[in-house]
CSV table of C-alpha atoms and ligand atoms in Angstrom, one decimal:
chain,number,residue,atom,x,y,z
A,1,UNK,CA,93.6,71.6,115.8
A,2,UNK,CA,96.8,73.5,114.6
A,3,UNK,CA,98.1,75.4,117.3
A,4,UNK,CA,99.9,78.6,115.7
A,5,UNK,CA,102.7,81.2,116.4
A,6,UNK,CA,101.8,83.9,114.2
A,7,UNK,CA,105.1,86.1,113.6
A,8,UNK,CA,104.1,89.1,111.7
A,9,UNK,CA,104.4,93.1,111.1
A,10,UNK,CA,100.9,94.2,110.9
A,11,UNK,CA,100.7,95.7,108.1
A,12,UNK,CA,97.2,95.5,105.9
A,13,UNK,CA,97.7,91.6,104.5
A,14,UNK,CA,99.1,91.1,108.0
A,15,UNK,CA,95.8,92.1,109.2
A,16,UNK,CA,93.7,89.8,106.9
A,17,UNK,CA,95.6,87.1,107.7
A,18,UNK,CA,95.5,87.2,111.6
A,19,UNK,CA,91.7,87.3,111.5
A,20,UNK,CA,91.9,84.2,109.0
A,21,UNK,CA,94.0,82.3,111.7
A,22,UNK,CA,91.5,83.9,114.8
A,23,UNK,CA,88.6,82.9,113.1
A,24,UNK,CA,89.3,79.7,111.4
A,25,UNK,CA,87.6,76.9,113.4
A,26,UNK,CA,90.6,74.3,113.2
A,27,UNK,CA,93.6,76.7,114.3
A,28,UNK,CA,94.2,78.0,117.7
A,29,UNK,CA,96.4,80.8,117.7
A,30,UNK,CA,98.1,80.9,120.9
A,31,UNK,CA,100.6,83.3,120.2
A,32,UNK,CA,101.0,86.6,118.2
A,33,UNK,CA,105.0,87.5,117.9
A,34,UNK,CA,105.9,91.1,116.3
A,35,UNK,CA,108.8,91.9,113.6
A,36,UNK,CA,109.5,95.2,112.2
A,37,UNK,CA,108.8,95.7,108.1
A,38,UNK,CA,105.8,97.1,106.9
A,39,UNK,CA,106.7,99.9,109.7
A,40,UNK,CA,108.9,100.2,112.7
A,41,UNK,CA,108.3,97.3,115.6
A,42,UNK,CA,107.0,99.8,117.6
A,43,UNK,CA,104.3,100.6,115.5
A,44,UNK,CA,104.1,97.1,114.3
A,45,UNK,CA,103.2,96.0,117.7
A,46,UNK,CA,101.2,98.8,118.5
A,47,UNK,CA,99.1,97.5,115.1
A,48,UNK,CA,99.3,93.9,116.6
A,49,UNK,CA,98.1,95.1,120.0
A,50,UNK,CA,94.8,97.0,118.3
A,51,UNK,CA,94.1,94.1,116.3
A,52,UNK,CA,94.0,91.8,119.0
A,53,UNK,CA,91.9,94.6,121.2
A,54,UNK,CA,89.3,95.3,118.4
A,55,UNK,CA,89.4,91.4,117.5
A,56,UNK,CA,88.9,90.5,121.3
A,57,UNK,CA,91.9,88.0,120.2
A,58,UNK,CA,92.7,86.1,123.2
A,59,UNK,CA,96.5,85.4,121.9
A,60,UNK,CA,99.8,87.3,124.1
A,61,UNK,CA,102.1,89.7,121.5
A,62,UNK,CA,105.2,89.3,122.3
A,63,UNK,CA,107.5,92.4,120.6
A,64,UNK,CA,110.5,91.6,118.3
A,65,UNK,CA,113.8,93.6,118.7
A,66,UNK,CA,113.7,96.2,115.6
A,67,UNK,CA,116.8,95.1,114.0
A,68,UNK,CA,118.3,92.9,111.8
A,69,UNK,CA,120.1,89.4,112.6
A,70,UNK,CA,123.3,91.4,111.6
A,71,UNK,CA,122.6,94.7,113.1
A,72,UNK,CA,125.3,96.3,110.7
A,73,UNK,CA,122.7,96.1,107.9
A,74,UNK,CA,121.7,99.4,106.4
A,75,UNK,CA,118.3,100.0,107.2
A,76,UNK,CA,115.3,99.9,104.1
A,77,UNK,CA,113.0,102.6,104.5
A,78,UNK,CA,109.6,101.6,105.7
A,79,UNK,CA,106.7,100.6,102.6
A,80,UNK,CA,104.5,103.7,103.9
A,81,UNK,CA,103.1,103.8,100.1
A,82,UNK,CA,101.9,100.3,100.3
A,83,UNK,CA,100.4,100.3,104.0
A,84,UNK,CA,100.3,104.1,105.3
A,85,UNK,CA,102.2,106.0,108.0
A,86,UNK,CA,100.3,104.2,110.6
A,87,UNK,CA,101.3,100.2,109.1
A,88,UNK,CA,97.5,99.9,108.4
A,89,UNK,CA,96.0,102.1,106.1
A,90,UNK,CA,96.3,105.4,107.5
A,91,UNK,CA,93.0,104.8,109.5
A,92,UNK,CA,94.3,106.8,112.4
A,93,UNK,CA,95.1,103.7,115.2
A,94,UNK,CA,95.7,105.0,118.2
A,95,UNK,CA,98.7,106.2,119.5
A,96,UNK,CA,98.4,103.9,122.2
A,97,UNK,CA,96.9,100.6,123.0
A,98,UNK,CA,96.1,99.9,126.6
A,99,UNK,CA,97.2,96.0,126.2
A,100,UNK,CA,100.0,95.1,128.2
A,101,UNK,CA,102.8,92.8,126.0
A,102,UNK,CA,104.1,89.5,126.6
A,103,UNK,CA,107.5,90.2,129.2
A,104,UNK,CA,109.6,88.2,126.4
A,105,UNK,CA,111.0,89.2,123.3
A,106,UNK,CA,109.7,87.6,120.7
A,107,UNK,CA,112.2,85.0,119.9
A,108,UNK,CA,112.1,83.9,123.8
A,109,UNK,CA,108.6,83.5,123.8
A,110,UNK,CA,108.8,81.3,120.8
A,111,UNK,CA,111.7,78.9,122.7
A,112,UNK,CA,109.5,78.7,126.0
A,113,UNK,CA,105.9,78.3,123.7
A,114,UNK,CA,107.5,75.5,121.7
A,115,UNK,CA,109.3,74.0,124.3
A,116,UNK,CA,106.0,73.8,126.4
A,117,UNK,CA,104.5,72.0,123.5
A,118,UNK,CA,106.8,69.9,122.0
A,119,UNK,CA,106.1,68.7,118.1
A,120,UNK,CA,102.9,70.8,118.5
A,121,UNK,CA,103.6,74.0,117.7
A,122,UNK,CA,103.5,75.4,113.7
A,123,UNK,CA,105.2,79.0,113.2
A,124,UNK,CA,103.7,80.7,110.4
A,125,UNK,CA,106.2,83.6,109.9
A,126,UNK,CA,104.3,86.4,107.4
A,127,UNK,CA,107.4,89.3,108.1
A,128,UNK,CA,111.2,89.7,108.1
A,129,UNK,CA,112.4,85.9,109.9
A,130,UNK,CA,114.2,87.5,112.3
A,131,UNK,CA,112.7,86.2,115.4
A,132,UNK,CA,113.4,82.9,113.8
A,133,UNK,CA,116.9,83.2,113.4
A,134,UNK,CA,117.3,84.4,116.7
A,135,UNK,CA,115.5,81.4,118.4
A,136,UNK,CA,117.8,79.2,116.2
A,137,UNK,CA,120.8,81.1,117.5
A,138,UNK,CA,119.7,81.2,121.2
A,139,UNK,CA,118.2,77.2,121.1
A,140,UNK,CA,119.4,75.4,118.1
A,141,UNK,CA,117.3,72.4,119.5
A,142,UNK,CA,114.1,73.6,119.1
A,143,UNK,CA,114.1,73.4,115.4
A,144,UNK,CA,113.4,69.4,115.7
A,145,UNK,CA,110.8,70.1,118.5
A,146,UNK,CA,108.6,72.6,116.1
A,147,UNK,CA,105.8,70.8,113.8
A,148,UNK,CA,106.4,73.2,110.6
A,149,UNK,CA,107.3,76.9,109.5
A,150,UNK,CA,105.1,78.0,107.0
A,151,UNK,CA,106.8,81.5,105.6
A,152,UNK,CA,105.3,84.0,103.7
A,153,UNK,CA,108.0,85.1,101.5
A,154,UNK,CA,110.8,85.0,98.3
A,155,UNK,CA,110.1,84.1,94.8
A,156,UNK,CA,111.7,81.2,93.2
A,157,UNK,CA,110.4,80.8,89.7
A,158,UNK,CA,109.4,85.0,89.5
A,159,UNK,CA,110.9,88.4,89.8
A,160,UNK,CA,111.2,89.9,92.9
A,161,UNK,CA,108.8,92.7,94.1
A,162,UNK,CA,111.7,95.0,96.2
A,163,UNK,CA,114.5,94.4,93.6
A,164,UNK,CA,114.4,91.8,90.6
A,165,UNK,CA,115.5,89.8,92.4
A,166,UNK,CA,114.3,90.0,96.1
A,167,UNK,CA,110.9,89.6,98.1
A,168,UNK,CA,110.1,92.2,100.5
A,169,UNK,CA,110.3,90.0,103.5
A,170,UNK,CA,113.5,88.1,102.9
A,171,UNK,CA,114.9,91.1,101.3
A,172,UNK,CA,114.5,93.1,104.9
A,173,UNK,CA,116.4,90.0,106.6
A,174,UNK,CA,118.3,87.9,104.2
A,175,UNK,CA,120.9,86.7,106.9
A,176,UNK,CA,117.6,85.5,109.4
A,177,UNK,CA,116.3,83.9,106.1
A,178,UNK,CA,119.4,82.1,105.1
A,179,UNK,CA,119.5,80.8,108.9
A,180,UNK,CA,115.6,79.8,109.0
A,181,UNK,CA,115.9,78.1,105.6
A,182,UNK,CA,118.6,75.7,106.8
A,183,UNK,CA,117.6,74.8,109.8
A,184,UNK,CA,116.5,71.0,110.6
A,185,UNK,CA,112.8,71.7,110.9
A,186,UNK,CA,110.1,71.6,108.3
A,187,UNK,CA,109.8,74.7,106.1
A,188,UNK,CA,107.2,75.5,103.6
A,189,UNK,CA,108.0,78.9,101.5
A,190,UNK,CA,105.0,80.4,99.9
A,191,UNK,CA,106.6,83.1,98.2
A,192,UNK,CA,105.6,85.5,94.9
A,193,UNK,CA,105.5,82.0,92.6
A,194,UNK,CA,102.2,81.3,94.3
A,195,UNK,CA,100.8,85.0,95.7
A,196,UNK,CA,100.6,87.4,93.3
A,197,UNK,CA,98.3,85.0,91.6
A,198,UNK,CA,96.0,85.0,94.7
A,199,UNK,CA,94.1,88.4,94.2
A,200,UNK,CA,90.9,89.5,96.1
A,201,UNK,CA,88.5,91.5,94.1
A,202,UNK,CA,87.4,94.8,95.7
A,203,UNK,CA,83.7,93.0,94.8
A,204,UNK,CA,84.7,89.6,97.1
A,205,UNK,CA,86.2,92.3,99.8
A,206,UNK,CA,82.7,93.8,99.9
A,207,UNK,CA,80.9,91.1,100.2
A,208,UNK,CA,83.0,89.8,103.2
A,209,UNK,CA,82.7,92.9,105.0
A,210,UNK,CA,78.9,92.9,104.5
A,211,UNK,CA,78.7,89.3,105.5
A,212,UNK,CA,81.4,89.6,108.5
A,213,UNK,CA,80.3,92.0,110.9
A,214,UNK,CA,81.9,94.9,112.3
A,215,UNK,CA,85.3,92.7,112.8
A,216,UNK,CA,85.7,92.2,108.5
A,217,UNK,CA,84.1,95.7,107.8
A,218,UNK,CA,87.2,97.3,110.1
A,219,UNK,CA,89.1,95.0,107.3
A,220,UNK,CA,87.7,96.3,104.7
A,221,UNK,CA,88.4,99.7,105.6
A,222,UNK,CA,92.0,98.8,106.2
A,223,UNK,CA,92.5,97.5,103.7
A,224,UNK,CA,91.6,100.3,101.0
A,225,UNK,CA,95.2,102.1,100.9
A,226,UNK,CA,96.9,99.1,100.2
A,227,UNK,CA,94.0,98.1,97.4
A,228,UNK,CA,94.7,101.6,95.5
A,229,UNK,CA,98.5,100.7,95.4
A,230,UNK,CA,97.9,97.9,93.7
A,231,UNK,CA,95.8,99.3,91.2
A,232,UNK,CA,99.6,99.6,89.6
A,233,UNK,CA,100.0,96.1,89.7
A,234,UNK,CA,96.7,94.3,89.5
A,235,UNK,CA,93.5,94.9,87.3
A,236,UNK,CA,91.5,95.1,90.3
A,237,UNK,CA,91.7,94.3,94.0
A,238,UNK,CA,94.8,93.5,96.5
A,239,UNK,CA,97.3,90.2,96.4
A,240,UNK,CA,96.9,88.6,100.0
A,241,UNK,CA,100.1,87.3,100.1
A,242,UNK,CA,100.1,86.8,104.1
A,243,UNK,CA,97.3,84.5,104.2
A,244,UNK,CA,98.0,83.1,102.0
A,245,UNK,CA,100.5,81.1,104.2
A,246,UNK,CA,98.0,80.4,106.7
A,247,UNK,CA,95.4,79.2,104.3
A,248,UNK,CA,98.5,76.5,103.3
A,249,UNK,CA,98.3,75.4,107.2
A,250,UNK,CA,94.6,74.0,106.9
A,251,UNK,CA,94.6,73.0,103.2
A,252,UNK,CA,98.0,72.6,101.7
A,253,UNK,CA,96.4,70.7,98.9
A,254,UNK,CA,95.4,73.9,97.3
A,255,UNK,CA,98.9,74.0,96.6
A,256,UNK,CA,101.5,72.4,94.3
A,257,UNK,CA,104.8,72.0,95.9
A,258,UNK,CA,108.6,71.2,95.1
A,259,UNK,CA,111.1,70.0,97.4
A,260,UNK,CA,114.8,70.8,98.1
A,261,UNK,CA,117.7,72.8,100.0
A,262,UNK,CA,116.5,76.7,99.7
A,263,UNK,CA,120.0,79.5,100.3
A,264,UNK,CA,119.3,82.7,100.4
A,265,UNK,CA,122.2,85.2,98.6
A,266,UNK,CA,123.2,87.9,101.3
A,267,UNK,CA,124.8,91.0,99.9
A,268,UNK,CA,125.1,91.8,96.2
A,269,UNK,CA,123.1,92.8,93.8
A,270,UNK,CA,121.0,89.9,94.2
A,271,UNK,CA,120.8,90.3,98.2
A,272,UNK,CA,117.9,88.2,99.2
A,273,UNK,CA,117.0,86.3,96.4
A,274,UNK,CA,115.7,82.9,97.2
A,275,UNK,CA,117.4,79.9,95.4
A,276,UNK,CA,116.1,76.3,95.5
A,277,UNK,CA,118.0,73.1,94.4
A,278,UNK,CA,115.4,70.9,93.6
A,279,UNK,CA,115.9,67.5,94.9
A,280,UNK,CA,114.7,65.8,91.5
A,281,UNK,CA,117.7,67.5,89.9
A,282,UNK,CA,121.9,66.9,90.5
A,283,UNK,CA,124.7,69.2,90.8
A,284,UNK,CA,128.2,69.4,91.6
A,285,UNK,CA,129.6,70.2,95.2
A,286,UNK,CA,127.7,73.2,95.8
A,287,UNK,CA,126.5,75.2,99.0
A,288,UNK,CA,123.4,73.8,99.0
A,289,UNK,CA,124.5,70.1,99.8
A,290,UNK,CA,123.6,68.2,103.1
A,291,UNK,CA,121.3,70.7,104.0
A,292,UNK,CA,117.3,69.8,104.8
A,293,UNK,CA,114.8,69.4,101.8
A,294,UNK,CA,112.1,72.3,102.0
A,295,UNK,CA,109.0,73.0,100.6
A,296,UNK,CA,108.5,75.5,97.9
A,297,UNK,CA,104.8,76.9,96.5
A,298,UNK,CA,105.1,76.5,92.7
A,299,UNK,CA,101.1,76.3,92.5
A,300,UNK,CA,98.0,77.1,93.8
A,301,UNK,CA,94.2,77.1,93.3
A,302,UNK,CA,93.8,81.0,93.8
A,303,UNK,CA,90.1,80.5,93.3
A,304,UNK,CA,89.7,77.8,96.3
A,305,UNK,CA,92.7,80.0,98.1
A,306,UNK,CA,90.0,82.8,97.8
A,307,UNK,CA,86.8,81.2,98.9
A,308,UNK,CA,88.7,79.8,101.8
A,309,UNK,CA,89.6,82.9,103.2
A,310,UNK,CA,86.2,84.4,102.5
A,311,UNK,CA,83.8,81.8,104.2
A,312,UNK,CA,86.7,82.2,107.2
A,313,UNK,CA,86.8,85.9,107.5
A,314,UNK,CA,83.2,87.1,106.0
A,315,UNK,CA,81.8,84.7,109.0
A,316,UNK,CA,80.5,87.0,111.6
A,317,UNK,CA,82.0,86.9,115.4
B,1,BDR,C1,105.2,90.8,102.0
B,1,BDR,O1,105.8,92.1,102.3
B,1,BDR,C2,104.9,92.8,103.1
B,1,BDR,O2,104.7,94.1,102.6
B,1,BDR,C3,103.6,92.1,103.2
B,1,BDR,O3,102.9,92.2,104.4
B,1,BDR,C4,104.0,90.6,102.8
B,1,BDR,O4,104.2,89.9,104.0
B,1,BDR,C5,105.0,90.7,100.5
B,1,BDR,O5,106.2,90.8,99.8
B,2,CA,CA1,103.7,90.8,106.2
């Protein structure tokens, strides 16, 4: 059983992805930590907080800050065109949700969750890392007692999809990703390289919410908005980036992997591109040295990807 922190900003692939990781039969997701990106952290953990309601998801939220690791970053305006005014498909959520949240910010209650469960505990961080970096900054010495950090975000191998250069989520927080990606526990990054080839048909999202119950049909009707914008991008359907990094936690042979130091460039015109230095290859002294070897998704089965998430999330509650 793979107990999971899932740190997110619900937003429509954030949705998907936490009802992959409530329903799946070997993870227990014993905590749900907020981050602002797809929409403010208020309405981020508003979304969170309805989820887990109309889910009956067992899982505390704990609420994020709603600011970058360096607070004297201009803000990026929020992706409304992608995932609505409301963060999940203009469906009309409810102003407000009447679910008490966790007492801690969300970087606390990832120290105390960990530390109650040391070497148990994976992170699977589908938003801006900014929780992340903070935990590291307020208790370096959990890193070594976290299992792994599977990340949704960057693109290695790719453009970006923000800038060409930069994925939305490190893009956001590229001073929390630089911070996550060095520190001494396990990271795997499945970023653009592996996602945008990981595409559910508007036929599969059907069949799930006609299979799923009333839990995948509210899915289904989430995630519409965010289907038409990629009508731009895609022939037909939605990329489900976000679970796609919780997919990797129960079946990371579905995906090809490299190893090696990841930086992430802060400021610039390439501000938060993701850079690897694969171990298989040498350099000169460069800022990538003596740094832990990460995992980065270069491949996947998008097919197997696919039917993973629908037997998980067309199986009704
Ligand atoms: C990432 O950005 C957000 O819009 C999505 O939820 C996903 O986590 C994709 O770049
Ligand atoms: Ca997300």
């Amino acid at each position: 059983m793979h107990k999971v922190i899932f740190d997110t900003d619900p937003g429509i692939d954030d949705a998907m992805a936490l009802l992959f990781l409530h329903q799946h039969p070997d993870i227990d997701l014993i905590g749900i930590t907020t981050v602002f990106g797809n929409a403010s952290i208020e309405t981020t953990t508003r979304n969170a907080l309805y989820l887990k309601q109309v889910w009956n998801i067992d899982a505390p939220v704990a609420r994020g800050l709603g600011e970058t690791f360096d607070p004297s970053r201009p803000h990026v305006n929020w992706p409304t065109e992608i995932h609505g005014h409301d963060g999940l498909g203009n469906i009309g959520v409810p102003e407000r949700i009447d679910l008490d949240v966790d007492p801690r910010p969300a970087h606390r209650f990832i120290i105390e969750t960990v530390r109650a469960n040391p070497g148990e505990v994976t992170i699977v961080a589908v938003g801006r890392m900014t929780n992340l970096a903070l935990a590291l900054r307020e208790d370096p010495d959990v890193a070594v007692l976290v299992k792994d950090v599977v990340i949704m975000g960057g693109a290695f191998d790719v453009p970006g999809n923000i800038t060409p250069a930069a994925e939305a989520n490190i893009h956001g927080d590229p001073d929390a990703a630089d911070v996550t990606m060095m520190a001494p526990w396990p990271v795997t990054v499945v970023g653009l390289d592996v996602t945008t080839k990981t595409v559910m048909t508007r036929k599969l999202m059907a069949e799930i919410a006609a299979a799923g119950g009333e839990r995948a049909a509210l899915l289904a009707r989430i995630s519409q908005f965010y289907i038409e914008f990629y009508e731009q991008h895609v022939e037909d359907g939605m990329v489900v980036h976000d679970s796609c990094a919780c997919v990797y936690v129960v079946a990371p042979h579905l995906f090809e992997t490299r190893r090696g130091a990841i930086r992430v460039v802060c400021g610039g015109i390439a501000d938060g591109q993701t850079i690897q230095k694969p171990d298989s290859q040498s350099f000169p002294e460069s800022p990538w040295d003596d740094l832990p070897s990460q995992n980065v998704c270069v491949g996947v089965d998008a097919d197997a990807v696919l039917a993973l998430i629908a037997e998980t999330i067309g199986r009704a509650a």
